[in-house]
Each structure stands twice: as C-alpha cells, then as structure tokens.
Amino acid sequence: MTETTIPENRSSETETGLVGQPIARVDGSLKVTGHATYAYEHAVNGAAYGYILGAAIAKGRIVEIDSSEAEKMPGVLHIMTHRNAPAQPEFGPAVTPTVPEVFTRARPMLNSDRVRFYDEPIALVVAETFETARAAAGLIRVRYEEERGAFDLSARIADAYTPRRTNAGFETDSEIGDFGGAFAAAPVKVDATYRTPYEHHNPMEPHATLAVWSGDEVTIYTSAQTLANFQAGLASTLGIPRERVRIVSPFIGGGFGSKLIVHADGVLAALAARVLRRPVKVALTRQQMFANAGYRAEMVQQVRLGADRDGRLTSIGHDVWSATSGFEEFCEQTAVFTRSLYAAPNRLTRHRLVPVDLNRGEWMRSPGEAPGMLAFECAMDELAERLGLDPIELRIRNEPTEDPERGVPFSSRNLVACMREGARRFGWERRKPTPGSIREGRKLIGYGMAAAIRPNYIGAGTARVAIDATGRVTARLDMTDIGTGTYTILTQIAAESFGVPTAAVKVELGDSRFPRTAGSGGSWGAASAGSALHHACNALKERIMEAARSSDRSPLRGANDVAPIFVGGEIRVGDRSVGLADFIGRIAPDGMEAIGTVAAARDTESYRAYSQHSYGAHFAEVAVDSDTGEIRTRRMLSVIGAGRILNPKTARSQILGGMTWGIGAALMEETVLDPRYGHFVNHDLAEYHVPVNGDVADMEVVFLEEYDDKANPLGAKGLGELGVCGAGAAIANAVYNATGVRVREFPITLDKVLPGLPVTAI
Amino acid sequence: MQPFTYVRANSVNEAAAAVAARPQAKFISGGTNLLDLMKLEVERPTHLVDISRLPLDRIEETPEGGLRIGAQVRNSDLAAEPRVRSRYPMLSQALLAGASGQIRNKASTAGNLLQRTRCSYFYDRNMPCNKRAPGSGCAALGGFNRMHAVLGASDACIAVHPSDMAVAMAALDAAVETTLPDGTQRTIPVGDLSRLPGSTPHVETALGHGEMITAVILPPPPPGRQLYRKVRDRASYAFALVSVATIVEKSGDRIQSARIALGGVAPKPWRPMEAEYVLAGAAAADAAFTEAAESALAGAVGRGSNDFKIPLAKRTIRQTLAAAVEGV
Ligand SMILES: Cc1cc2nc3c(=O)[nH]c(=O)nc-3n(C[C@H](O)[C@H](O)[C@H](O)COP(=O)(O)OP(=O)(O)OC[C@H]3O[C@@H](n4cnc5c(N)ncnc54)[C@H](O)[C@@H]3O)c2cc1C
Ligand code: SF4
C-alpha cells in the first residue's frame, strides 16, 4: 500500500467536497444518446460474423455433423466443429486446486464429440453477415447418440457430496457448540424446508465479442466485468501468454455476475478470427444465454431455529443442498451469512452438492445471501410468529455483540438502527400480527420485513493517475463500469482529491493495458478501485508537493511544516497558495503521474481483526387479490448501513435495483428445467419473468450516516448487492401476513397461494 | 432465419394472389410475432407479402350501428379510439392488457387474431411438437404446461391461443371479413376463426392459403356492462393465465342476459354457452355466478402444472360477474 502523509479526506471534512454528492452519471449522456460503444458495436473493417449452433441433446455424443448444405450457402466463410477446431488444452478436473484457477483455467470449445449440456456449442458458422451465418447454422444436420442425463435435485439428495470449499473460499461447514442437543431441547422451534429455483441473470446486453488478431496478439472487445479473468482465461485457452491478449470493455450493459469469466462468444470469436485471419464477431442470442452464461442453481434449504420462550436463539441450523454442474463444481455460499447474522451458542451450517448435467453455475448477484436469506429470513418470521413476538423484536433480542462464529468485533454494524429507522418510516405499527387481518375491498394487505447482510470485500488492485500541464487529471485502471456508476464515483474521488471540478477529470476504464484491478463483482468495485485511486491520487499529490517544496521556481519552496490542501484548483500551504495547473505547467511541462495500490482484504490485518459487512432492513407491503391470488408489491423501503455513501444517487440506484431483484426472486423468477430433456423451458424474456415497471411500485431507500474506518480509507462498504439480500424475504413475509399462506417454494406464484385462500362472500 | 424474398403489396387482391401463388408464402403485417418465429426457424416462409401499408387502417361505422375495423388498425390506435372506448370498453381494456406499448404500436388487428401460441416447446425446434412438426409428439404433455389449455385441447396438442383482444371480440360476437385469392369475400365469426387441435394441431385457422383478413366487424354493442379481467403472473407484459370477458345486462335484481368469453384456457377464445344459459334470467347473486363458473369449466381437464387454472378460472368468472353486476 502506498504510504502518504497527505491528510485523508474524511466524511466529516468533506461536506462541501464531491465525494458524497449525488452527482449524475458522468457517462449518462453517452449512454442515452447511443454514443457509448458496447462490445458488438465496435466497428472494424472486414469483420465476419459467427453464429453458434447449440446441441439439441443434454448428454451424449455427436455421431455425425453434416455441414455440406451450410457450406454451400453463399457468404459462408468457415464452419468450425470438433473435427476441425484448433487444438486447445483439455478442460481439466471439475474442481480446481485453488480458487483463482476457476478464473484463469482454459475453457476450450468444440474440442470433443461429447455433449455435456443442452445447447452446448457444437459448431460455429462464420459468414459475411450475421443473417447468413444464422441461416447456414440452421442447415447443419447432426446425429447424436443420446445418453440419459441426471437433472432432478430433490430426488437425488441422497447422492449429495461434500465440496471442499464453497465459492469465495469459505469453509463448507461450520459447527459451534452442540446444535443437535440444543435444538432438540429448545422449547420453541422452527424446522422448515425451502426450495429456491434456477435463476438466470439476463443482463440487457448479451455476451458478445469482437476478436481482432494482429500478428500473434489478439484484441478482444467484449462485455466483461473483470478484465484480468478474461485475459487469463483466453490466454490459457489459446495457449499464448497473457501479454498477447488485450481486453477492451469500456461499457457493459449489465453483468450481475454472468460476465466474470470468458464464455463461448469470446473463445469462439478468438479461435475463428485466428483461423480466418480476419476480425470475427460472436454474440450469444438471448435464448443461448440460458445454457451458456451461467445461472443460479436450484437449492433445497433446511433451516432449523431453536429458541427459549423469550425469543433468544439457542440453536441455529442452516443446511443447503444445491445442484452443481458435474464437470465444473460451483457451490454457492448460501449458508455463510448465517454464521455472522444472529447470536446463538449452538450453530451448524452445511453445504452439499448434487451433480447434474448442466453447464457450470456462476456467480449471480448476491451469491449466497440471495437464496440463503430468502429462506432464512422467512424462517425467522415463522419463529417470531410462534413466539408471539414482533419480527423486529426477535431480531433485536438476538443481536450479537461480536461476530458469533469468528469471535471478532464488527467493524461497524447498524442492523438494529436500520430496523428501528425503517419501522418508524414505514409505519410498521400498522402491521397486524394475525395474518389476513387487513382487507381493502377484495384485496388482502400484508406487511413484512427482513434483515440484510452482505460481506464487505476488497479486491487487490492498482490505479494510475496523471496530471498534465493544464491541470487535467486522468485516471486509468482496468476496472469496469457495469452500469453501477463506477466512472462517476472514481471521477468524484479524483476530483475531490485534487480539488478540481469533475470536468477536469477523465476516468478511463475497461482496457487490460491499464493497471490491473479486481473488476466489478462481489460489491467490491467502488471500495477496491476507489481505494486504489485514492492512494494513487495521494501518491501523486505527494510527488507534486516534493517538487513544490524543493523546486527553485516554486512559491511553496520550503513549506515543510504545514500540511498542504488541494482545493479550488489551488495548492494551499498555510497562507501561501499556488494555482495547480499553473504550477504543474511550470515544474513538469510533460505532466506527472503516480500509481496507488490496494491489497486484497483477505490479506489485511483489519480484515482478520474485524467482521466486515454491510447491513440493512427491508420492508414490504403487498396486496393479494383474494379471488385470484395475484400478488402485487405496493410499497418497499430499505434502510441501509453501508459505511460512507460515495454518491447517494448511484448508491440509491443500486439498492433500488437490488430491491427489484427481491421482487423477482420472491414472486416471479424461475427457470424451469425439464428433466426429460435437460433444457430450460422458458428460455426467453417473454416467459422468464423479471419485474416490469408495473411491478415496481413505491420504493424508498434511506442511508444511515456511517463511516467505517476499518473497511478502507474511504470509509465505504460494498452495497451493489445488499439491496437483494433479504428483500425477497420481506415480500414473502408480507404475503404470509396478508394471507396466512406460507409458501416455501419460490417464486410465490398465484397457483401456490390460491389453494389457501378461502372463497369469500361476494 | 432462412432467406426469403419480399414484396410490398399494392392492393388486397394482389396480396391474396401473391400469397396463394406460392405454397411457402406468408403475409406479414406488424411482424411482431412472425419475425420472432422466423428467427427461431419455427416459421420458414420463402416469400413474404407485406400488407402493412395497405389502406386498411380505418375504423368506420357500419349501417347496423357497429364498427368496421380495418385489418391494419394498430392495437394502440384501436384501444385509444373514442368510439371503442365508449361503446366497446372491454375491447379497449383487453388490448391494453396485452403485450407492451411498443408492441401494440406495431401490432395489427389481423396479426393479433392470427398470432400463434406461446407454448415454449413450440418455440424450440429441438422439442417434439405436433403443431410445428406434425407427428413428432407433444412435449407439453407430461412437461411444463403451466400456461396450457384446460378446455378444447386434445392429446395431440394442449396449446392456448394467446390473444387478449380476440377474447373480447369473441364476447362481442365480432366477425372477420376476408378476401380469398380469387377476389371473393366471406365473413367468419371470430369464435370460428381458430380451430380446435383435434388430431391436426398444425391446422390452426379456418382460413385458406392466401386468404387475407381485411377487417373485423363489431356488431352494435349489446346492452349491459362490459368488463375484461386478465389474471397474470406480473403486473404487465405477461400472457393471461386466465382472462374473462363478460357483458352482463341486468333488469331489476335479475340478469337479463350475459355473455362470457375466456382467454388463456383454450386453443381459441372460449365461449362457454352453458354458463351464459345459466345466467339468463337468474337472480343476480352469488349462486348464479358460482353455478355459471362451474358450468363454464365443466369439461375442463388439467394436465399437471396447469391444474390450477380450473379453480382460478372459476373464481375469476365468479368475481368478474359480480363486479360487472355491481356496476350496472
Ligand atoms: C413479448 C410479447 C408479449 C406479448 N404479450 C401479449 C399479450 O399479453 N396479449 C396478447 O394478446 N398479445 C401479446 N403479444 C402478441 C402480440 O399481440 C402479437 O405479436 C401481435 O398482435 C401480432 O400482430 P402483427 O401485426 O405484428 O402480426 P404479424 O407478426 O405480422 O403476423 C402474425 C400472423 O398473422 C398473419 N397475418 C397478419 N395479418 C394478416 C392478414 N391481414 N390476413 C391474414 N393473415 C395475416 C401473418 O402471416 C402471421 O402469420 C405479445 C408479443 C410479444 C412479442
Ligand atoms: S402443446 Fe401444441 S404447440 Fe405445444 S408442444 Fe404440444 S403440440 Fe406443440
């Protein structure tokens, strides 16, 4: 980490500063006017177009591929199949020895006659136009030898195995005290099993790549959250050093975790462009994204809570069985948050996996908490009812004083404050504990709440910042802005640091030639890239000050004892000051630059010494039609404690998006897997339902004043995923409160509620 | 999408003849359904005859006191038309409950009636589907059939007709006016336009090849209160699980006459005539609504994941009738 002597800007000192201001997106006008160039839109001369043909079976072998008709089609340039695809390394074992290898391993395509999952790429047709490539793909005839696949999770729980680690490297199991004994002896308990379905990310922008070779180097214009992973994954697959792969991804139309590793579009575009010696574009279609761009796996979760009669938890058990791809394991860390959320002396969390014949599962926004809290925070609601306690009171009674499993203090934790503030603002006192008590006409009204927790991560990274002779500041890092507002907050950080307006700052992201960062994922983006840039700015200011103090031409010469302040386009030292641009022009006509780095949280003392999470409380009001069971969310409120808020506007958008994901998870999102064919049946956006505008009613977000000095120099904690965590449970609890029907199979669609709704007088 | 040739028709007769001339030719109107299906190669026409610019976009009074809606009238325009809103409010409600604003701006009246089923297996060329590939089987039977039909289906096909607009039109006793390739015209009641699947689910309509819809005729609005109620999985932009179009005419405490059409439950807009008989002359009260709902679904068959549609349809019919009566 870069050591600096420049005083750090703290929230208290920066009320007039730019960090913390609700500044509109600096890239907003580019996006709304169509000037932000997305992967597939990059224009190069002579690009050819690839179209992927997917397998029509879920498991088996390709016996024959007849592409003769397709080859005859005018405009077809090349048809790549397992028979003629360039040699690539083997895919390797289902479990990589270390976590990072998941991101860097080779992901070969078209390298075998085996079909491992439905719609797995079996051919790439490259043609002069996209339309020709697609039409030609339709003429390829394939004969398969089909094998029986395994797809049913519930029926195969007995075959579950214990993975070595969960995603993100957590322990698979945790056990403290005597869960079994304490749960058996508890006077009040809940033992409930929940099912959460397959879900798909469905970012607006599909996975797409343009590959351009120049000699033995390739430039990949793609839609990536994490450039380093794409670079490493492609280099391994193509068998070339990383330095020869350049990734460019300046704008990303959403990722949600589905763009952390390279997919078929990237590998196939690079292979075909090398074979054809011309640029090649490949995009997944929306339908192809369901099989080829990750998913959240189906899970069965058993939550067991034992409490004494006062509502103090004596035992917490959270067991998770999840489906996983058989050829590449993915174990979502679904019960990991349970280890930090509530106090109880006896605890047990476990993750088990059931292999199925699907492509690998991937990280989907809020991995772990999204499905885990959906189940767990409903179980808390069930326990509150059994105890006759208000759900907020139950949670307050089990508020821990330190991390219950790690035994370390919290860096900051405002869960109780979030719940209290939320209750006050939402009108929680209007909630009736007895379900089905509030009616408006033929509608049943219910209130629900849930807690939110999400770990604060920092990923290692570096930023470079430069100032030129006109005082313009340019920051460069291979960070990405996946729609979250990264360009904007980094602009704010640099502008504030140098005391210049945002217009004097240019942030350049999304190019692997820039210093490496951890990219966007796990809500670590703002804190990681922001901290690296913060350090870079401080390092550069330090260099400027060295020059200022020593240069003969400097009016600040010898000003050693007073700390400098960069503000209003000036450097001020005591009562002396000098214009920043003017000064740089004089002492460094070619400009100056510096880098700053941030270490991965895991490697820091602060992370070992403190339990670091963001918190929140979600509240929801729903209306359920007593005749049809239709559920509509009427109102939601989220109160968030996530450290210092760098930009309330972009932060609010993140939480709103998360809450909307909560509506989807609770009420509509489900990809249906047909076990007869192993395919996702509803693989388009007409049938895979996400909330539309009409489903997103009145939503409010409140940020509590907070500064987490343990988390990072900015005092900020991650919040990009926090809005999802628990939001669905608040809605599910509201549905129960409205109807008295507890649905434990998500999503809660009307067919599951209807049988529990009595036909009432008209 | 397979390559195709394209012409823009200059007249109805020319369009009908152009399609009739080639077995694999199709009309294209707004294209919001046909193009999607072509991209997936569910539809593989070799020739498209564009009728979207034919001057069939007017809404005119008929001598009988009804409306004649040109085949090219956009769904948005039809929904917003003042005469439709005041005299046929259920039609406007049904249109606005369908698709999205963008799609309704493009979708035509005839195209809406002739849109094809949304059965997911029909959309996926790798799946058996008697409608798409006759004789290949029906993947929805024994599969995920939550959206599928409980009435009028067969063991060959359980797909539903997805249109909302058509349900309101069926309740209004609307009819389509067509021009045949030889230039002659005929009229077909909307309720008879779609055929039940039987053993030939690929034969979907009563239209011959090259027969073009030129207009929809709405008879004068029947007396009574009109309502269209659509039940769906999200607030907007979702196909009906069940929809009910009803017109209830009351006289005192009794129901003089009532019409019901159901959407989302059958291969065509479904008129349960028995239920209408139950209501005619009955006391306007729960007993009659419930009995009508029961008789409307009397022959219903659930196929697994769509079993819930039977109670759902009954409850929705009952409640919609009550709401219609209340407003009279
Ligand atoms: C995501 C999505 C959601 C939707 N949701 C709904 C919904 O909730 N409710 C609903 O009702 N609809 C819904 N729709 C369907 C929409 O209403 C139809 O796509 C639209 O009405 C079709 O009209 P069009 O003019 O675009 O037809 P086209 O796609 O042009 O044509 C459809 C068919 O009709 C034939 N055809 C068109 N005009 C004539 C004519 N004059 N004579 C003979 N044949 C003709 C064509 O050959 C073609 O086979 C949805 C569509 C989409 C894509
Ligand atoms: S229900 Fe009809 S459309 Fe759907 S798969 Fe079966 S035959 Fe095809």
CSV table of C-alpha atoms in Angstrom, one decimal, chain A residues 545-580 583 586:
chain,number,residue,atom,x,y,z
A,545,MET,CA,4.5,18.5,-3.0
A,546,GLU,CA,8.0,17.2,-3.1
A,547,ALA,CA,8.6,19.2,-6.2
A,548,ALA,CA,6.8,22.2,-4.7
A,549,ARG,CA,9.0,22.2,-1.7
A,550,SER,CA,12.2,21.7,-3.5
A,551,SER,CA,11.9,23.4,-6.8
A,552,ASP,CA,13.6,26.8,-7.2
A,553,ARG,CA,10.8,28.1,-9.2
A,554,SER,CA,8.2,27.2,-6.6
A,555,PRO,CA,6.4,29.7,-4.5
A,556,LEU,CA,5.9,26.9,-2.0
A,557,ARG,CA,9.6,26.2,-1.6
A,558,GLY,CA,10.5,25.2,1.9
A,559,ALA,CA,6.9,24.9,3.0
A,560,ASN,CA,7.5,21.8,5.0
A,561,ASP,CA,5.8,22.1,8.3
A,562,VAL,CA,2.2,22.7,7.3
A,563,ALA,CA,0.0,20.1,5.5
A,564,PRO,CA,-1.0,21.2,2.0
A,565,ILE,CA,-4.6,21.4,0.9
A,566,PHE,CA,-5.7,20.9,-2.7
A,567,VAL,CA,-8.8,22.8,-3.1
A,568,GLY,CA,-10.4,25.2,-5.6
A,569,GLY,CA,-7.8,24.5,-8.2
A,570,GLU,CA,-5.1,25.5,-5.9
A,571,ILE,CA,-2.5,24.1,-3.6
A,572,ARG,CA,-2.6,25.9,-0.3
A,573,VAL,CA,0.0,25.7,2.4
A,574,GLY,CA,-0.6,27.8,5.3
A,575,ASP,CA,-1.3,31.3,3.9
A,576,ARG,CA,0.7,30.6,0.7
A,577,SER,CA,-1.1,29.2,-2.4
A,578,VAL,CA,-0.4,28.4,-6.0
A,579,GLY,CA,-2.7,27.6,-8.9
A,580,LEU,CA,-2.5,23.8,-9.6
A,583,PHE,CA,2.3,25.1,-11.1
A,586,ARG,CA,5.9,25.3,-14.6
